[in-house]
Every structure is written in structure tokens, then in C-alpha cells.
XYZ file of C-alpha atoms in Angstrom:
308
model
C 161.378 84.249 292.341
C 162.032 83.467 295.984
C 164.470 85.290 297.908
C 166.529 83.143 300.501
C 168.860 85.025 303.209
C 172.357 84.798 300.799
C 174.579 84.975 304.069
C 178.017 84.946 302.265
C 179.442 84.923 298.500
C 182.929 83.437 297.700
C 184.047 85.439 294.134
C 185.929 82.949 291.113
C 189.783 84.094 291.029
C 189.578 84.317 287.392
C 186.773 87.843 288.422
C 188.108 91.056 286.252
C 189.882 92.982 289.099
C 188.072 96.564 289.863
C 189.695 99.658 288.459
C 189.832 103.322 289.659
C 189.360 104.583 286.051
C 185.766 106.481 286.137
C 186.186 107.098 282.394
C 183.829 104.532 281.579
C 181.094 105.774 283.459
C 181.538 109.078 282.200
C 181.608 107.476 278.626
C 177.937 105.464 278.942
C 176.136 108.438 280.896
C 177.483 110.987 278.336
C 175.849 109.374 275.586
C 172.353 108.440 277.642
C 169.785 106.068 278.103
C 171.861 104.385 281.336
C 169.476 102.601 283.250
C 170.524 102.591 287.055
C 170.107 99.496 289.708
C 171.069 100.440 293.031
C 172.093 98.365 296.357
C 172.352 99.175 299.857
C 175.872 100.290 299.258
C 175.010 103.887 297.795
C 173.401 104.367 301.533
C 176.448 103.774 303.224
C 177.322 107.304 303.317
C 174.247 108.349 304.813
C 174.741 106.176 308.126
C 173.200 102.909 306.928
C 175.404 99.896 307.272
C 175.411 97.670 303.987
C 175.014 93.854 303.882
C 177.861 92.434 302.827
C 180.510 94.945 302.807
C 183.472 95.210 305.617
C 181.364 95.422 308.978
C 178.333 94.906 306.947
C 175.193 93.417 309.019
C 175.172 90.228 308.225
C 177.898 89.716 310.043
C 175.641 90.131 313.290
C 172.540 89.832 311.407
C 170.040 87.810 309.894
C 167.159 89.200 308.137
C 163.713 88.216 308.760
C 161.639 85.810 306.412
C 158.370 85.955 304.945
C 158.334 82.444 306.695
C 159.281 83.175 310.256
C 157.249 86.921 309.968
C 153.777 84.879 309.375
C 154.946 81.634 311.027
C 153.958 83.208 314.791
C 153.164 86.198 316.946
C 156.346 86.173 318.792
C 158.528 86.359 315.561
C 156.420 89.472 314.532
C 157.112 91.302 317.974
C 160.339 90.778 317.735
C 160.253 91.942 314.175
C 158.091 95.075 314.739
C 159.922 96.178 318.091
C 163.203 96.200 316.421
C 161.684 98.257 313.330
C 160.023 100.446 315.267
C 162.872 101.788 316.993
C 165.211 101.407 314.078
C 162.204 103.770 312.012
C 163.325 106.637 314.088
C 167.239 106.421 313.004
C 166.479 105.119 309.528
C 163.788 107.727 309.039
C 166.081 110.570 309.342
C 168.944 109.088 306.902
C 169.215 111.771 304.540
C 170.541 111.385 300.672
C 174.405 111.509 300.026
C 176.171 112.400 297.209
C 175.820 109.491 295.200
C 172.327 109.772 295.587
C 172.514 113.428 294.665
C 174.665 112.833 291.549
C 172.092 110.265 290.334
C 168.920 112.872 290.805
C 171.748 115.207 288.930
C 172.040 113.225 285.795
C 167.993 112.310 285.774
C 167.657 115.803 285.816
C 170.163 116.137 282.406
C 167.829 113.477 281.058
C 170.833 111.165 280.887
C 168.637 108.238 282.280
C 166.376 105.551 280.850
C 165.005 105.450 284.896
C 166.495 104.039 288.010
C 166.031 100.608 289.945
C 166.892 100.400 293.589
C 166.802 97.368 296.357
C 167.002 99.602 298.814
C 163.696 100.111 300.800
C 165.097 103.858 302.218
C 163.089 106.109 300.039
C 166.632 108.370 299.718
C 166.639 108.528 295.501
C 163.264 109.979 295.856
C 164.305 112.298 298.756
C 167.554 113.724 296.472
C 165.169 114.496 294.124
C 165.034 111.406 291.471
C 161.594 110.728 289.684
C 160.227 107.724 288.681
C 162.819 104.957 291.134
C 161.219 101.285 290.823
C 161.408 100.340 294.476
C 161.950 96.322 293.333
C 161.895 95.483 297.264
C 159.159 98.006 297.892
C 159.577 100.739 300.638
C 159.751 101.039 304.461
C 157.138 104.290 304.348
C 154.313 101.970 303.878
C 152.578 99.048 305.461
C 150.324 96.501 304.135
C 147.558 94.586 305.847
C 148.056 90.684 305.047
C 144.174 89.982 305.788
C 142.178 92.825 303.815
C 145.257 94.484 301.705
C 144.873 97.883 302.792
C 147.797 99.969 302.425
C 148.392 102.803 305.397
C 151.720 105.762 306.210
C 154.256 104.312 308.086
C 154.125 107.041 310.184
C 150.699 106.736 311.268
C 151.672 103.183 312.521
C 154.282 104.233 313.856
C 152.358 106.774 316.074
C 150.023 103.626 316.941
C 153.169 101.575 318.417
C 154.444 104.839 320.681
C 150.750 104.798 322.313
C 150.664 101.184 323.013
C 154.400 100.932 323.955
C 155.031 104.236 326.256
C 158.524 104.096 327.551
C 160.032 101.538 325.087
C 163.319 103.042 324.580
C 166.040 100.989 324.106
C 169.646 101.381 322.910
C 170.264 99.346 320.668
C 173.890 97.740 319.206
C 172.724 98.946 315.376
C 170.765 99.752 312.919
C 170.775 97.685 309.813
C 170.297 98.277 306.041
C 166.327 97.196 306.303
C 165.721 99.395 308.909
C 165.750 96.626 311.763
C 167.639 97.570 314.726
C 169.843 95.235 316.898
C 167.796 94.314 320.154
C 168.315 91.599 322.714
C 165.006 89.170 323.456
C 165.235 91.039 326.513
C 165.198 94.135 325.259
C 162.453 93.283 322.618
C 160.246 92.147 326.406
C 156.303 92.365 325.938
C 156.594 94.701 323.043
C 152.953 95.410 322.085
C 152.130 94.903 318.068
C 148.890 96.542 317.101
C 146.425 95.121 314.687
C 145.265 96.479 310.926
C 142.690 99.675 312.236
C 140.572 98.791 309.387
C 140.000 94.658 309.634
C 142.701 93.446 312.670
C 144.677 91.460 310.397
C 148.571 91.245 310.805
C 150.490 94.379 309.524
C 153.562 93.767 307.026
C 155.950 96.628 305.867
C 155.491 97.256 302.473
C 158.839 95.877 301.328
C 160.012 91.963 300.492
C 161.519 90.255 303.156
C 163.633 87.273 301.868
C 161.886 84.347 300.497
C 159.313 85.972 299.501
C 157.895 86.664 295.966
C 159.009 90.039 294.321
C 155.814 91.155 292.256
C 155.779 89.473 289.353
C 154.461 93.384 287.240
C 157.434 94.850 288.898
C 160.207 92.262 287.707
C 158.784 93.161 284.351
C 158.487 96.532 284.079
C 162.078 96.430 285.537
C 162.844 94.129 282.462
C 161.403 96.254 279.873
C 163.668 99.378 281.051
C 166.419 97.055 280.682
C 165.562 96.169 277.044
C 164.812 100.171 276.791
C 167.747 101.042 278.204
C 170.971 101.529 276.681
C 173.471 100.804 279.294
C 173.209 99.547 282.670
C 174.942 101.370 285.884
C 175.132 99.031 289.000
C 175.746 101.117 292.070
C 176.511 99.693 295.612
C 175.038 96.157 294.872
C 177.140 92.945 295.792
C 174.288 91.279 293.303
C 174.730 88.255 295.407
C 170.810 87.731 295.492
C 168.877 87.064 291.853
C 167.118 89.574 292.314
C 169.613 91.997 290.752
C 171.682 89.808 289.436
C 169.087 88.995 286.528
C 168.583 92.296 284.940
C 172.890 92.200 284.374
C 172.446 89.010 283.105
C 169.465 90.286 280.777
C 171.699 93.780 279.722
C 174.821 91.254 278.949
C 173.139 88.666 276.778
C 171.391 91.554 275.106
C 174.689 93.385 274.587
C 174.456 96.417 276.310
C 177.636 97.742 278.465
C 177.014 97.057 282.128
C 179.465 98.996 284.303
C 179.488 98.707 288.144
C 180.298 101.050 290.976
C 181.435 98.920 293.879
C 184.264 98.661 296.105
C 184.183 94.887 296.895
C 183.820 92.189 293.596
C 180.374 91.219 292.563
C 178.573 88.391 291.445
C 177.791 90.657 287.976
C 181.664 91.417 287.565
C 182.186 89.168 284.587
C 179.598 90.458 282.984
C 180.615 93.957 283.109
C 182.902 96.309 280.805
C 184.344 97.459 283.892
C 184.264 97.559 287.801
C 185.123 100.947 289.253
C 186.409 100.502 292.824
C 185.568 103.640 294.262
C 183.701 105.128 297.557
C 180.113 106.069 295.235
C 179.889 109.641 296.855
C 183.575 110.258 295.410
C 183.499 107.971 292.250
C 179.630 109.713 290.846
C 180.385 113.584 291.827
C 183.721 113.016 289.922
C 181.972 111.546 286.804
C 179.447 114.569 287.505
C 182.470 116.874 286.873
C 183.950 114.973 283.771
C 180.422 115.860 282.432
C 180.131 119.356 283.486
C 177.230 118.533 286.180
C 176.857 120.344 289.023
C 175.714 118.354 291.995
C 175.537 120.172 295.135
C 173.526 119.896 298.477
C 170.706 121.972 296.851
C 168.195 119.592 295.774
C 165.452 118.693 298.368
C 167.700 117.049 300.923
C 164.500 115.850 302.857
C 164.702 112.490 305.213
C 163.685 109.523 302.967
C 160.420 109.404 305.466
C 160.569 111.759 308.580
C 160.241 109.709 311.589
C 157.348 110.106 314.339
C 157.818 113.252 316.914
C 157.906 111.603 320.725
């Protein structure tokens, strides 16, 4: 499946409008086996914009391509510059509530496992076990020559040494961790090579239009034919790559519910749509159920940044 940048979504008028009613949440994780697929929207509350929300980045930006990021050196400085100073803002994002609440009902063993597009490590950081990263994770880089895999931090160490000084402010930080720098400000950013072969380093994560792993979609499908329920949370599902595992719960006849505050593509396949902020909306189907979820799990950084 290739992913293409999916600037802008216009929703049918005949959409289910959303709800306030949490009772149906409440209802599908009380009895278990809810399978969770989260967007960038469950972030939100930790200080990273969404993508296609009010004042979400697309409005200002467009996210790089596996095409453009291989295509030339100058499209990969401008790429790694804006990363590398977005890492240090994006790498102290710490979970929310929503992100707590979700940990919180793993923990009650109310889950069948947990899907997220986001690439900000911040289900593992509130203490949730087993997340399927589908778009893989900004901790991690990848060498596209010899396949080596290396910390993010270590790299990140590497581009302080070769860049001394590089400090610019930039105008934001966006939901894949790229920050928003002028071509001026980008200047003779230096990228550094793989330390093992010199090949060109990639973040571990998939840009758009490039392939999601083909073991990953399925293992994703299998928890959705394990699963039995399916809890969208912060996810506009404008791209497929979501979209397809509500398409797979509906024609299989499992409930999908979603958490969003804007429609969604998914929306007519759902039971319900529960427009609600996700901190608010998942602590108060925490309470329904008796759950406690307070700031007591780990509350680490999704990936603690480099020390200057």
C-alpha cells in the first residue's frame, strides 16, 4: 500500500453526526477484547499539533516523501535539519490522559492490543505494552544501504558535533516531529553518513508513499479478526492506512466506535462517533468503569532528547 500526502478530506452530508454520549465506549471496553487504533489526535494534548484538525499542520505543511527523501541530498538536509531540531521538542512530549487511560484499561486486561500511527513512542511511555507502531517510530533510524538499525539519540549526538551552533527558532513543530524552518534557516546543515557502511540514514518510520511492511499490516489484521471491538482514537482515517482495519472490523461485524472531534472517513462505519476532547472523553469512560487513571504510571518522555 502506498501512502500519498492526503492534503484535505471533504465528509458526505449524509455522515452520522458525532455525539457526546460516552456510554458506548464504556459499553464495548466493559465487556473486553477492544482493539485500539490511534491517530495523531490523542497527542494533541501533549503539545503536538495534529494533521488535519483546526490549526492542524497541513495547513502550513507538507510532509516529506519517500520520493523526494531519496530523490537528492538537498531534500535530505532539509529533511534532517528540520528533524533534528524538532527531536529536541518532540522528544520531551510526555503522555496525556488519553494516553494514560488507554495504558489504564491494558492494565484491566480490557484490550485485545493497541495500534497507533503515531511515530511519538507516548503509549509506550504511559505505560502500554505491546503498541504496533504501523508507521514505525521516531527513536530509531535505519541505514538505506546496509539496513542497520541505530538510537536516535546517538544520531542525534552525531548531528550536534557536526552542526555546533545550529539553533534556530523555528515557526512549529509538527505531528512527525519535523519542525518549521525557512531554506535559510535550514543553510549548510551538515547530514552525517551511516557509522557502520556511509549509506543514507532514514528515520525508522514511513514517510508517505512509501510501503507500510507488508508483516505489520497483517499482524495488525489478525488483532482485528481477534479482536472484539474496535476503538478509533484521534484518527481523521483520511489515509488507507487506518481506514482499512474499520473497514475489515465493519464487514466482519464487530462495533467500531470512534473518539474524534472532527467527522471521519470511518464514521459510517461506526456504531457511534463521540465528539469529545480524548483526555476528557477516556478518563470519563475510565470512571463509568471504576478505573483509576492518574499521573502515576511512568510518565517518561516518549524518547528523551540529546543534552546540549
Amino acid at each position: 500500500m502506498h501512502m500519498r500526502p492526503t492534503l484535505s478530506w471533504t465528509p458526505a452530508e449524509d455522515l452520522p453526526p458525532g455525539t457526546t454520549d460516552l456510554q458506548p465506549v464504556a459499553d464495548a471496553l466493559g465487556a473486553g477484547g477492544v482493539l485500539v487504533l490511534s491517530g495523531a489526535g490523542i497527542s494533541t494534548e501533549s503539545g503536538i499539533p495534529d494533521y488535519r484538525g483546526e490549526g492542524g499542520s497541513l495547513s502550513r505543511h507538507t510532509p516529506m516523501t519517500y520520493q523526494d527523501f531519496t530523490a537528492g541530498a538537498p531534500a535530505r538536509r532539509r529533511y534532517w535539519a528540520r528533524s533534528h531540531l524538532g527531536w529536541r521538542t518532540f522528544g520531551r512530549a510526555r503522555p496525556n490522559a488519553g494516553h494514560r487511560a488507554v495504558a489504564a484499561f491494558g492494565r484491566r486486561g480490557l484490550l485485545a492490543g493497541v495500534i497507533t500511527q503515531n511515530v511519538d513512542g507516548l503509549h509506550q511511555a504511559a505505560g502500554s505494552e505491546d503498541v504496533v507502531e504501523l508507521h514505525g517510530s521516531l527513536d530509531r533510524v535505519v541505514c538505506l544501504s546496509c539496513g542497520a538499525f541505530s538510537p536516535r539519540r546517538e544520531l542525534a549526538r552525531r548531528l550536534e558535533e557536526a552542526n555546533p551552533g545550529f539553533d534556530p527558532v523555528a515557526a512549529g513543530i509538527n505531528p512527525d516531529g519535523d519542525a518549521d524552518l525557512t531554506d535559510e534557516q535550514v543553510g549548510d546543515f551538515r547530514v552525517v553518513p551511516c557509522a557502520i557502511c556511509g549509506g543514507i540514514l532514514k528515520p525508522d518510520v514511513v514517510f508517505f508513499g512509501e510501503n507500510v511492511p507488508p508483516r505489520r499490516v497483517e499482524h495488525c489484521r489478525a488483532l482485528v479478526r481477534e479482536a472484539t471491538s474496535l476503538l478509533v482514537l484521534g484518527s481523521s482515517l483520511t489515509v488507507m492506512s487506518g481506514l482499512r482495519f474499520v473497514r475489515q472490523a465493519a464487514e466482519a461485524g464487530k462495533p467500531v466506535l470512534i473518539v474524534n472531534r472532527d467527522p471521519t472517513r470511518g464514521d459510517r462505519h461506526a456504531l457511534a462517533r463521540v465528539s469529545v476532547p480524548l483526555g476528557a472523553a477516556l478518563t470519563g469512560v475510565a470512571d463509568r468503569l471504576g478505573i483509576p487513571v492518574g499521573d502515576d504510571g511512568p510518565g517518561r518522555p516518549a524518547a528523551a532528547p540529546p543534552t546540549s
